[in-house]
Amino acid sequence: MPITVSAAFDSGNIEVLRADGPQAIDLAIRKDAHSDFYQWFYFRLSGARGEACRVRITNCAGSAYPGGWPDYRAVVSTDRQTWTRTETSYADGILTIDVTPAADSIWIAYFAPYTMERHHDLIARIAAAPGVTTRVLGTTLDGQDLDCIDIAGGPLQVWLYARQHPGETMAEYWMEGAFDRLIDAADPVATALRAKASFHIIPNMNPDGSRRGHLRTNAVGANLNREWAGPTLDRSPEVVHALAAMDATGADFTMDVHGDESLPHNFIAGFEGIPKITDRQLGLLGDYKAILARLSPDFQTRIGYPPSAPGRANLTMSTNQLANRFGCLAMTLEMPFKDAAENPDPVAGWSPERCRALGRDCLAALLEVVDRLR
Ligand code: ZN
């Protein structure tokens, strides 16, 4: 049986250079459309059951984050539900993945994929819960819906949004954890939060990049998290529509959920350096991070991005734009592609299950600051 490698499916990304035998599989990651970014891969390997395969991705030196490859391990699955890490090494710009398929077909990815089909399943499932409404904020350049889920509640306005960078699939698994907690009528954290706040949630800001198998951009190569100062319908309709919806409600708390290719940690980036910064905002930010670190051993505050200097914040980034625009507590949550070094899992690494757990804990942390948000 010949070995085949394919990626012509929802969220797939790979180019086949050769697949001449189990030890002669050379691949390359495709660039995001109209962009030089690439790092996300997701493909199917068939016809090699029980054979020791060596898969080489040969163009990693030019990827968006070469620092993401050392100490990184790819994920594999035979059922596309359970993803485990497999032996992976990086040298001379080549990522080498060693795997012995336990089935006729296996799927190999940068992180557990979150396809647009799964996204639609999520929307359908959450929409059925009491007090939940779903709306389409607008249409993407590929003609997909930009979904927003509203959970009616108290007067505070909470916005959660994820996957501006579509290859950061952990962000939508985080959303699953947050949703499941918020719609659980028996969960006291959810009940207390919903009494105080209404939630508006965009679980996937970048459907086009997600379906196309992009790392970082939408259908025309726009990095959506550099579009918030002046988005346009031609280039970044996703941000135009999201920002209009946020302006309509206002915002007291916003969280933008991401993944970081290089750092093996969960951390939060803030909005230091915005022109209208207040001590109140900074105090809330520090307190939220400390509370989350107390609640979740997977989260830490020691390592993260350096804060911007006073007045130097990049207002094209959503967290800076929203903190400046609404005077609110805003933050960017980063989760690892690799693992959380504080609490490593040798089998799964950072995983969908742990993303969901962090989503639940982020809501518990929100409850501890919610009375100070306005
Ligand atoms: Zn990101």
mmCIF file of C-alpha atoms and ligand atoms in Angstrom:
data_model
loop_
_atom_site.group_PDB
_atom_site.id
_atom_site.type_symbol
_atom_site.label_atom_id
_atom_site.label_comp_id
_atom_site.label_asym_id
_atom_site.label_seq_id
_atom_site.Cartn_x
_atom_site.Cartn_y
_atom_site.Cartn_z
ATOM 1 C CA MET A 1 0.000 0.000 0.000
ATOM 2 C CA PRO A 2 1.489 3.396 -0.906
ATOM 3 C CA ILE A 3 2.002 6.027 1.756
ATOM 4 C CA THR A 4 -0.062 9.151 1.177
ATOM 5 C CA VAL A 5 -0.043 12.516 2.909
ATOM 6 C CA SER A 6 -2.937 14.938 2.444
ATOM 7 C CA ALA A 7 -4.246 18.183 3.908
ATOM 8 C CA ALA A 8 -7.145 19.073 1.591
ATOM 9 C CA PHE A 9 -9.668 19.342 4.419
ATOM 10 C CA ASP A 10 -10.995 21.860 6.959
ATOM 11 C CA SER A 11 -8.006 23.545 8.657
ATOM 12 C CA GLY A 12 -5.475 21.363 6.839
ATOM 13 C CA ASN A 13 -2.051 22.680 5.883
ATOM 14 C CA ILE A 14 0.880 20.866 4.319
ATOM 15 C CA GLU A 15 2.672 20.525 0.988
ATOM 16 C CA VAL A 16 4.106 17.153 0.057
ATOM 17 C CA LEU A 17 7.653 17.255 -1.288
ATOM 18 C CA ARG A 18 7.997 13.472 -1.350
ATOM 19 C CA ALA A 19 6.377 10.463 0.296
ATOM 20 C CA ASP A 20 8.535 7.639 -1.011
ATOM 21 C CA GLY A 21 8.515 5.386 2.033
ATOM 22 C CA PRO A 22 8.131 5.452 5.804
ATOM 23 C CA GLN A 23 11.568 6.994 6.273
ATOM 24 C CA ALA A 24 11.332 9.269 3.230
ATOM 25 C CA ILE A 25 8.489 11.670 3.946
ATOM 26 C CA ASP A 26 9.474 15.291 3.329
ATOM 27 C CA LEU A 27 6.912 18.055 3.769
ATOM 28 C CA ALA A 28 6.677 21.836 3.837
ATOM 29 C CA ILE A 29 4.226 24.163 5.582
ATOM 30 C CA ARG A 30 2.224 26.402 3.234
ATOM 31 C CA LYS A 31 2.277 30.161 3.822
ATOM 32 C CA ASP A 32 -0.864 31.963 4.949
ATOM 33 C CA ALA A 33 -2.523 33.487 1.851
ATOM 34 C CA HIS A 34 -1.076 36.891 0.833
ATOM 35 C CA SER A 35 1.355 36.695 3.732
ATOM 36 C CA ASP A 36 4.754 35.334 4.696
ATOM 37 C CA PHE A 37 3.520 33.853 7.972
ATOM 38 C CA TYR A 38 3.473 30.088 8.399
ATOM 39 C CA GLN A 39 3.791 27.641 11.274
ATOM 40 C CA TRP A 40 0.458 25.796 11.524
ATOM 41 C CA PHE A 41 0.352 22.291 10.066
ATOM 42 C CA TYR A 42 -2.332 19.626 10.066
ATOM 43 C CA PHE A 43 -2.267 16.625 7.755
ATOM 44 C CA ARG A 44 -3.257 13.009 7.405
ATOM 45 C CA LEU A 45 -0.743 10.199 6.928
ATOM 46 C CA SER A 46 -2.135 6.984 5.470
ATOM 47 C CA GLY A 47 -0.802 3.598 4.468
ATOM 48 C CA ALA A 48 1.894 3.147 7.084
ATOM 49 C CA ARG A 49 0.216 1.203 9.871
ATOM 50 C CA GLY A 50 2.778 -0.361 12.183
ATOM 51 C CA GLU A 51 5.734 1.110 10.313
ATOM 52 C CA ALA A 52 8.206 3.433 11.973
ATOM 53 C CA CYS A 53 7.739 6.690 10.068
ATOM 54 C CA ARG A 54 10.057 9.660 10.002
ATOM 55 C CA VAL A 55 8.275 12.805 8.813
ATOM 56 C CA ARG A 56 10.466 15.808 8.069
ATOM 57 C CA ILE A 57 9.056 19.337 7.742
ATOM 58 C CA THR A 58 11.885 21.012 5.932
ATOM 59 C CA ASN A 59 11.025 24.730 5.837
ATOM 60 C CA CYS A 60 10.813 25.512 9.553
ATOM 61 C CA ALA A 61 13.745 27.937 9.640
ATOM 62 C CA GLY A 62 11.696 30.531 7.757
ATOM 63 C CA SER A 63 8.541 30.054 9.792
ATOM 64 C CA ALA A 64 6.979 32.871 11.806
ATOM 65 C CA TYR A 65 8.476 31.735 15.129
ATOM 66 C CA PRO A 66 11.572 29.544 14.731
ATOM 67 C CA GLY A 67 11.865 29.707 18.524
ATOM 68 C CA GLY A 68 8.730 27.615 18.651
ATOM 69 C CA TRP A 69 10.469 24.468 17.400
ATOM 70 C CA PRO A 70 13.139 23.624 20.014
ATOM 71 C CA ASP A 71 11.618 21.471 22.793
ATOM 72 C CA TYR A 72 8.382 21.225 20.826
ATOM 73 C CA ARG A 73 6.555 17.922 20.153
ATOM 74 C CA ALA A 74 3.894 17.406 17.494
ATOM 75 C CA VAL A 75 0.473 15.928 18.303
ATOM 76 C CA VAL A 76 -0.970 12.806 16.674
ATOM 77 C CA SER A 77 -4.372 11.140 16.744
ATOM 78 C CA THR A 78 -6.054 8.092 15.261
ATOM 79 C CA ASP A 79 -9.607 9.225 16.118
ATOM 80 C CA ARG A 80 -9.253 13.040 15.872
ATOM 81 C CA GLN A 81 -10.581 13.265 19.441
ATOM 82 C CA THR A 82 -7.587 12.316 21.564
ATOM 83 C CA TRP A 83 -4.287 13.983 20.685
ATOM 84 C CA THR A 84 -1.005 12.836 22.182
ATOM 85 C CA ARG A 85 2.542 14.074 21.730
ATOM 86 C CA THR A 86 5.014 12.154 19.643
ATOM 87 C CA GLU A 87 8.801 12.160 19.471
ATOM 88 C CA THR A 88 9.904 15.322 17.676
ATOM 89 C CA SER A 89 13.241 17.033 17.208
ATOM 90 C CA TYR A 90 14.474 20.200 15.532
ATOM 91 C CA ALA A 91 17.817 20.900 13.902
ATOM 92 C CA ASP A 92 19.058 22.902 10.919
ATOM 93 C CA GLY A 93 15.603 24.259 10.130
ATOM 94 C CA ILE A 94 14.065 20.794 9.881
ATOM 95 C CA LEU A 95 11.395 19.511 12.239
ATOM 96 C CA THR A 96 11.597 15.722 12.441
ATOM 97 C CA ILE A 97 8.525 13.866 13.670
ATOM 98 C CA ASP A 98 8.854 10.170 14.504
ATOM 99 C CA VAL A 99 5.685 8.145 14.773
ATOM 100 C CA THR A 100 4.567 4.556 14.261
ATOM 101 C CA PRO A 101 0.943 4.780 13.142
ATOM 102 C CA ALA A 102 -1.388 2.560 15.172
ATOM 103 C CA ALA A 103 -4.007 2.693 12.416
ATOM 104 C CA ASP A 104 -4.201 2.864 8.643
ATOM 105 C CA SER A 105 -4.613 6.632 8.877
ATOM 106 C CA ILE A 106 -3.331 9.027 11.509
ATOM 107 C CA TRP A 107 -3.603 12.778 11.767
ATOM 108 C CA ILE A 108 -0.627 14.912 12.742
ATOM 109 C CA ALA A 109 -0.845 18.572 13.761
ATOM 110 C CA TYR A 110 0.926 21.506 15.386
ATOM 111 C CA PHE A 111 -1.681 21.480 18.170
ATOM 112 C CA ALA A 112 -5.028 19.719 18.535
ATOM 113 C CA PRO A 113 -6.970 21.155 15.571
ATOM 114 C CA TYR A 114 -10.175 23.106 16.022
ATOM 115 C CA THR A 115 -11.949 22.991 12.687
ATOM 116 C CA MET A 116 -14.796 25.179 11.473
ATOM 117 C CA GLU A 117 -17.012 22.079 11.613
ATOM 118 C CA ARG A 118 -16.233 21.781 15.305
ATOM 119 C CA HIS A 119 -16.915 25.522 15.633
ATOM 120 C CA HIS A 120 -20.399 25.056 14.158
ATOM 121 C CA ASP A 121 -20.999 22.154 16.554
ATOM 122 C CA LEU A 122 -20.012 24.452 19.427
ATOM 123 C CA ILE A 123 -22.383 27.215 18.315
ATOM 124 C CA ALA A 124 -25.251 24.740 17.942
ATOM 125 C CA ARG A 125 -24.621 23.173 21.352
ATOM 126 C CA ILE A 126 -24.257 26.421 23.324
ATOM 127 C CA ALA A 127 -27.198 28.059 21.534
ATOM 128 C CA ALA A 128 -29.509 25.456 23.028
ATOM 129 C CA ALA A 129 -28.762 26.535 26.623
ATOM 130 C CA PRO A 130 -31.220 28.738 28.561
ATOM 131 C CA GLY A 131 -30.548 32.479 28.417
ATOM 132 C CA VAL A 132 -28.232 32.162 25.437
ATOM 133 C CA THR A 133 -28.714 33.906 22.113
ATOM 134 C CA THR A 134 -26.501 33.676 19.084
ATOM 135 C CA ARG A 135 -26.095 36.312 16.416
ATOM 136 C CA VAL A 136 -24.046 36.820 13.309
ATOM 137 C CA LEU A 137 -22.040 40.026 13.644
ATOM 138 C CA GLY A 138 -21.151 40.085 9.956
ATOM 139 C CA THR A 139 -19.637 38.178 7.099
ATOM 140 C CA THR A 140 -16.011 37.376 6.436
ATOM 141 C CA LEU A 141 -14.235 37.830 3.117
ATOM 142 C CA ASP A 142 -14.710 34.110 2.357
ATOM 143 C CA GLY A 143 -18.426 34.494 3.116
ATOM 144 C CA GLN A 144 -18.422 32.810 6.518
ATOM 145 C CA ASP A 145 -20.439 33.996 9.520
ATOM 146 C CA LEU A 146 -18.720 35.843 12.364
ATOM 147 C CA ASP A 147 -20.522 34.354 15.351
ATOM 148 C CA CYS A 148 -21.226 36.038 18.672
ATOM 149 C CA ILE A 149 -22.870 34.328 21.623
ATOM 150 C CA ASP A 150 -24.663 36.525 24.155
ATOM 151 C CA ILE A 151 -25.461 35.293 27.639
ATOM 152 C CA ALA A 152 -27.934 37.638 29.274
ATOM 153 C CA GLY A 153 -27.246 38.786 32.810
ATOM 154 C CA GLY A 154 -26.385 41.773 34.937
ATOM 155 C CA PRO A 155 -25.373 45.291 33.859
ATOM 156 C CA LEU A 156 -21.600 44.793 33.540
ATOM 157 C CA GLN A 157 -20.441 44.047 29.996
ATOM 158 C CA VAL A 158 -17.902 41.248 29.571
ATOM 159 C CA TRP A 159 -16.367 40.498 26.164
ATOM 160 C CA LEU A 160 -14.379 37.328 25.518
ATOM 161 C CA TYR A 161 -12.916 36.629 22.083
ATOM 162 C CA ALA A 162 -10.442 34.169 20.632
ATOM 163 C CA ARG A 163 -8.551 33.011 17.575
ATOM 164 C CA GLN A 164 -7.701 36.329 16.011
ATOM 165 C CA HIS A 165 -4.712 34.167 15.110
ATOM 166 C CA PRO A 166 -6.422 31.101 13.696
ATOM 167 C CA GLY A 167 -3.581 28.629 14.224
ATOM 168 C CA GLU A 168 -3.861 29.221 17.980
ATOM 169 C CA THR A 169 -6.504 26.549 18.312
ATOM 170 C CA MET A 170 -6.008 26.223 22.077
ATOM 171 C CA ALA A 171 -7.938 29.473 22.333
ATOM 172 C CA GLU A 172 -11.202 27.912 21.150
ATOM 173 C CA TYR A 173 -10.759 24.931 23.482
ATOM 174 C CA TRP A 174 -10.429 27.517 26.248
ATOM 175 C CA MET A 175 -13.776 28.886 25.024
ATOM 176 C CA GLU A 176 -15.370 25.451 25.452
ATOM 177 C CA GLY A 177 -14.366 25.454 29.118
ATOM 178 C CA ALA A 178 -15.639 28.994 29.644
ATOM 179 C CA PHE A 179 -18.953 28.250 27.902
ATOM 180 C CA ASP A 180 -19.532 25.009 29.758
ATOM 181 C CA ARG A 181 -19.060 26.779 33.070
ATOM 182 C CA LEU A 182 -21.216 29.777 32.146
ATOM 183 C CA ILE A 183 -24.196 27.691 31.022
ATOM 184 C CA ASP A 184 -24.031 25.292 33.981
ATOM 185 C CA ALA A 185 -27.037 26.258 36.104
ATOM 186 C CA ALA A 186 -25.595 24.283 39.027
ATOM 187 C CA ASP A 187 -22.265 26.149 39.008
ATOM 188 C CA PRO A 188 -22.223 28.842 41.708
ATOM 189 C CA VAL A 189 -19.463 30.834 39.992
ATOM 190 C CA ALA A 190 -21.561 31.047 36.832
ATOM 191 C CA THR A 191 -24.703 31.972 38.736
ATOM 192 C CA ALA A 192 -22.916 34.753 40.611
ATOM 193 C CA LEU A 193 -21.210 36.068 37.474
ATOM 194 C CA ARG A 194 -24.395 36.079 35.426
ATOM 195 C CA ALA A 195 -26.189 38.018 38.163
ATOM 196 C CA LYS A 196 -23.630 40.775 37.784
ATOM 197 C CA ALA A 197 -22.617 40.692 34.124
ATOM 198 C CA SER A 198 -23.796 40.004 30.617
ATOM 199 C CA PHE A 199 -21.385 38.041 28.451
ATOM 200 C CA HIS A 200 -20.643 38.572 24.767
ATOM 201 C CA ILE A 201 -18.384 35.935 23.326
ATOM 202 C CA ILE A 202 -16.751 35.615 19.926
ATOM 203 C CA PRO A 203 -15.247 32.124 20.034
ATOM 204 C CA ASN A 204 -13.565 32.448 16.660
ATOM 205 C CA MET A 205 -12.577 35.877 15.316
ATOM 206 C CA ASN A 206 -10.968 34.416 12.207
ATOM 207 C CA PRO A 207 -13.093 31.737 10.522
ATOM 208 C CA ASP A 208 -11.385 32.188 7.150
ATOM 209 C CA GLY A 209 -7.895 31.684 8.489
ATOM 210 C CA SER A 210 -9.156 28.734 10.506
ATOM 211 C CA ARG A 211 -10.656 26.887 7.574
ATOM 212 C CA ARG A 212 -7.741 27.736 5.306
ATOM 213 C CA GLY A 213 -5.218 26.317 7.769
ATOM 214 C CA HIS A 214 -3.486 29.643 8.459
ATOM 215 C CA LEU A 215 -1.288 30.467 11.403
ATOM 216 C CA ARG A 216 -1.883 34.158 11.805
ATOM 217 C CA THR A 217 -3.916 35.956 9.133
ATOM 218 C CA ASN A 218 -7.318 36.146 7.471
ATOM 219 C CA ALA A 219 -8.194 35.509 3.809
ATOM 220 C CA VAL A 220 -6.312 38.570 2.528
ATOM 221 C CA GLY A 221 -3.264 38.266 4.752
ATOM 222 C CA ALA A 222 -4.357 40.688 7.484
ATOM 223 C CA ASN A 223 -3.116 40.019 11.013
ATOM 224 C CA LEU A 224 -6.352 40.889 12.786
ATOM 225 C CA ASN A 225 -4.600 41.806 16.011
ATOM 226 C CA ARG A 226 -2.906 44.675 14.194
ATOM 227 C CA GLU A 227 -6.142 46.089 12.781
ATOM 228 C CA TRP A 228 -7.934 47.560 15.791
ATOM 229 C CA ALA A 229 -6.925 51.198 15.269
ATOM 230 C CA GLY A 230 -8.592 51.466 11.865
ATOM 231 C CA PRO A 231 -10.148 48.285 10.524
ATOM 232 C CA THR A 232 -11.730 48.307 7.050
ATOM 233 C CA LEU A 233 -14.340 46.130 5.393
ATOM 234 C CA ASP A 234 -11.908 45.361 2.566
ATOM 235 C CA ARG A 235 -9.115 44.135 4.777
ATOM 236 C CA SER A 236 -10.431 43.253 8.233
ATOM 237 C CA PRO A 237 -14.238 43.045 8.317
ATOM 238 C CA GLU A 238 -13.957 40.693 11.306
ATOM 239 C CA VAL A 239 -12.575 43.556 13.410
ATOM 240 C CA VAL A 240 -14.994 46.134 11.959
ATOM 241 C CA HIS A 241 -17.942 43.996 13.042
ATOM 242 C CA ALA A 242 -16.542 43.028 16.442
ATOM 243 C CA LEU A 243 -15.621 46.599 17.341
ATOM 244 C CA ALA A 244 -19.049 47.903 16.295
ATOM 245 C CA ALA A 245 -20.723 45.337 18.558
ATOM 246 C CA MET A 246 -18.406 46.261 21.437
ATOM 247 C CA ASP A 247 -19.115 49.968 20.944
ATOM 248 C CA ALA A 248 -22.840 49.203 21.083
ATOM 249 C CA THR A 249 -22.629 47.638 24.561
ATOM 250 C CA GLY A 250 -19.491 49.195 25.983
ATOM 251 C CA ALA A 251 -17.052 46.967 27.861
ATOM 252 C CA ASP A 252 -16.081 46.571 31.497
ATOM 253 C CA PHE A 253 -13.840 43.529 31.011
ATOM 254 C CA THR A 254 -12.294 42.090 27.868
ATOM 255 C CA MET A 255 -10.147 39.034 27.346
ATOM 256 C CA ASP A 256 -8.432 38.158 24.077
ATOM 257 C CA VAL A 257 -7.350 34.505 24.036
ATOM 258 C CA HIS A 258 -4.190 33.397 22.206
ATOM 259 C CA GLY A 259 -1.398 30.855 22.052
ATOM 260 C CA ASP A 260 2.331 31.533 22.108
ATOM 261 C CA GLU A 261 4.631 29.446 19.952
ATOM 262 C CA SER A 262 7.813 29.840 21.968
ATOM 263 C CA LEU A 263 7.158 30.291 25.693
ATOM 264 C CA PRO A 264 6.219 27.124 27.641
ATOM 265 C CA HIS A 265 3.956 29.046 30.013
ATOM 266 C CA ASN A 266 0.493 30.454 30.496
ATOM 267 C CA PHE A 267 0.627 34.196 31.011
ATOM 268 C CA ILE A 268 -1.305 37.424 30.578
ATOM 269 C CA ALA A 269 -0.213 40.480 28.636
ATOM 270 C CA GLY A 270 -1.786 43.779 29.611
ATOM 271 C CA PHE A 271 -2.112 47.303 28.249
ATOM 272 C CA GLU A 272 0.743 49.164 29.907
ATOM 273 C CA GLY A 273 1.694 52.114 27.734
ATOM 274 C CA ILE A 274 -1.772 53.170 26.550
ATOM 275 C CA PRO A 275 -2.279 56.960 26.487
ATOM 276 C CA LYS A 276 -5.269 57.014 28.865
ATOM 277 C CA ILE A 277 -3.977 54.480 31.386
ATOM 278 C CA THR A 278 -5.228 54.744 34.976
ATOM 279 C CA ASP A 279 -3.938 53.383 38.262
ATOM 280 C CA ARG A 280 -7.304 51.719 38.713
ATOM 281 C CA GLN A 281 -6.849 49.696 35.510
ATOM 282 C CA LEU A 282 -3.300 48.708 36.405
ATOM 283 C CA GLY A 283 -4.350 47.670 39.897
ATOM 284 C CA LEU A 284 -7.115 45.480 38.540
ATOM 285 C CA LEU A 285 -4.753 43.880 36.037
ATOM 286 C CA GLY A 286 -2.182 42.992 38.673
ATOM 287 C CA ASP A 287 -4.838 41.669 41.002
ATOM 288 C CA TYR A 288 -6.485 39.544 38.300
ATOM 289 C CA LYS A 289 -3.180 37.916 37.371
ATOM 290 C CA ALA A 290 -2.345 37.184 41.023
ATOM 291 C CA ILE A 291 -5.788 35.688 41.620
ATOM 292 C CA LEU A 292 -5.547 33.446 38.557
ATOM 293 C CA ALA A 293 -2.078 32.271 39.606
ATOM 294 C CA ARG A 294 -3.534 31.321 42.985
ATOM 295 C CA LEU A 295 -6.483 29.478 41.432
ATOM 296 C CA SER A 296 -4.585 27.630 38.696
ATOM 297 C CA PRO A 297 -1.198 25.907 39.107
ATOM 298 C CA ASP A 298 -1.006 26.013 35.289
ATOM 299 C CA PHE A 299 -0.862 29.823 35.299
ATOM 300 C CA GLN A 300 2.084 31.981 36.332
ATOM 301 C CA THR A 301 3.106 35.653 36.423
ATOM 302 C CA ARG A 302 6.893 35.349 36.357
ATOM 303 C CA ILE A 303 7.407 35.006 32.596
ATOM 304 C CA GLY A 304 5.612 36.845 29.806
ATOM 305 C CA TYR A 305 5.996 39.687 27.335
ATOM 306 C CA PRO A 306 7.788 42.853 28.468
ATOM 307 C CA PRO A 307 5.256 45.658 29.019
ATOM 308 C CA SER A 308 5.227 48.676 26.700
ATOM 309 C CA ALA A 309 6.903 51.869 27.864
ATOM 310 C CA PRO A 310 4.598 54.732 28.924
ATOM 311 C CA GLY A 311 2.750 56.137 25.920
ATOM 312 C CA ARG A 312 4.221 53.538 23.566
ATOM 313 C CA ALA A 313 1.450 50.942 23.456
ATOM 314 C CA ASN A 314 0.464 49.685 20.008
ATOM 315 C CA LEU A 315 -3.183 50.706 19.662
ATOM 316 C CA THR A 316 -3.661 48.448 16.624
ATOM 317 C CA MET A 317 -3.701 45.541 19.103
ATOM 318 C CA SER A 318 -7.093 44.780 20.561
ATOM 319 C CA THR A 319 -6.232 44.735 24.259
ATOM 320 C CA ASN A 320 -4.527 48.133 24.074
ATOM 321 C CA GLN A 321 -7.294 49.564 21.902
ATOM 322 C CA LEU A 322 -10.094 48.347 24.169
ATOM 323 C CA ALA A 323 -8.391 49.333 27.447
ATOM 324 C CA ASN A 324 -7.824 52.795 26.007
ATOM 325 C CA ARG A 325 -11.241 53.086 24.380
ATOM 326 C CA PHE A 326 -13.388 51.893 27.296
ATOM 327 C CA GLY A 327 -11.126 52.551 30.291
ATOM 328 C CA CYS A 328 -11.747 48.936 31.207
ATOM 329 C CA LEU A 329 -9.745 45.965 32.435
ATOM 330 C CA ALA A 330 -8.507 44.308 29.236
ATOM 331 C CA MET A 331 -6.021 41.515 28.775
ATOM 332 C CA THR A 332 -4.470 39.055 26.380
ATOM 333 C CA LEU A 333 -4.227 35.505 27.645
ATOM 334 C CA GLU A 334 -1.429 33.421 26.133
ATOM 335 C CA MET A 335 -1.283 29.630 26.377
ATOM 336 C CA PRO A 336 1.611 27.455 25.184
ATOM 337 C CA PHE A 337 1.865 25.272 22.108
ATOM 338 C CA LYS A 338 4.516 23.262 23.963
ATOM 339 C CA ASP A 339 3.551 22.657 27.576
ATOM 340 C CA ALA A 340 3.184 24.577 30.820
ATOM 341 C CA ALA A 341 6.621 24.149 32.383
ATOM 342 C CA GLU A 342 5.172 24.695 35.862
ATOM 343 C CA ASN A 343 3.033 21.594 35.576
ATOM 344 C CA PRO A 344 4.167 19.446 32.634
ATOM 345 C CA ASP A 345 2.184 16.582 31.136
ATOM 346 C CA PRO A 346 4.568 14.227 29.303
ATOM 347 C CA VAL A 347 1.785 12.481 27.364
ATOM 348 C CA ALA A 348 -0.414 15.318 26.126
ATOM 349 C CA GLY A 349 1.624 18.456 26.792
ATOM 350 C CA TRP A 350 -0.594 21.517 26.921
ATOM 351 C CA SER A 351 -3.895 20.021 25.795
ATOM 352 C CA PRO A 352 -7.527 20.807 25.007
ATOM 353 C CA GLU A 353 -8.567 19.471 28.410
ATOM 354 C CA ARG A 354 -6.195 21.823 30.181
ATOM 355 C CA CYS A 355 -7.325 24.765 28.008
ATOM 356 C CA ARG A 356 -10.891 24.089 29.137
ATOM 357 C CA ALA A 357 -9.792 23.951 32.777
ATOM 358 C CA LEU A 358 -8.036 27.294 32.430
ATOM 359 C CA GLY A 359 -11.170 28.751 30.819
ATOM 360 C CA ARG A 360 -13.171 27.733 33.871
ATOM 361 C CA ASP A 361 -10.536 29.150 36.243
ATOM 362 C CA CYS A 362 -10.409 32.472 34.375
ATOM 363 C CA LEU A 363 -14.108 32.911 35.148
ATOM 364 C CA ALA A 364 -13.529 32.141 38.813
ATOM 365 C CA ALA A 365 -10.822 34.828 38.826
ATOM 366 C CA LEU A 366 -13.226 37.241 37.135
ATOM 367 C CA LEU A 367 -15.738 36.715 39.924
ATOM 368 C CA GLU A 368 -13.160 37.886 42.463
ATOM 369 C CA VAL A 369 -12.729 41.280 40.732
ATOM 370 C CA VAL A 370 -16.171 41.749 39.202
ATOM 371 C CA ASP A 371 -17.434 44.152 41.871
ATOM 372 C CA ARG A 372 -14.545 46.541 41.116
ATOM 373 C CA LEU A 373 -14.984 46.660 37.341
ATOM 374 C CA ARG A 374 -17.172 49.775 37.267
HETATM 375 ZN ZN ZN B 1 -1.878 35.156 18.913
#
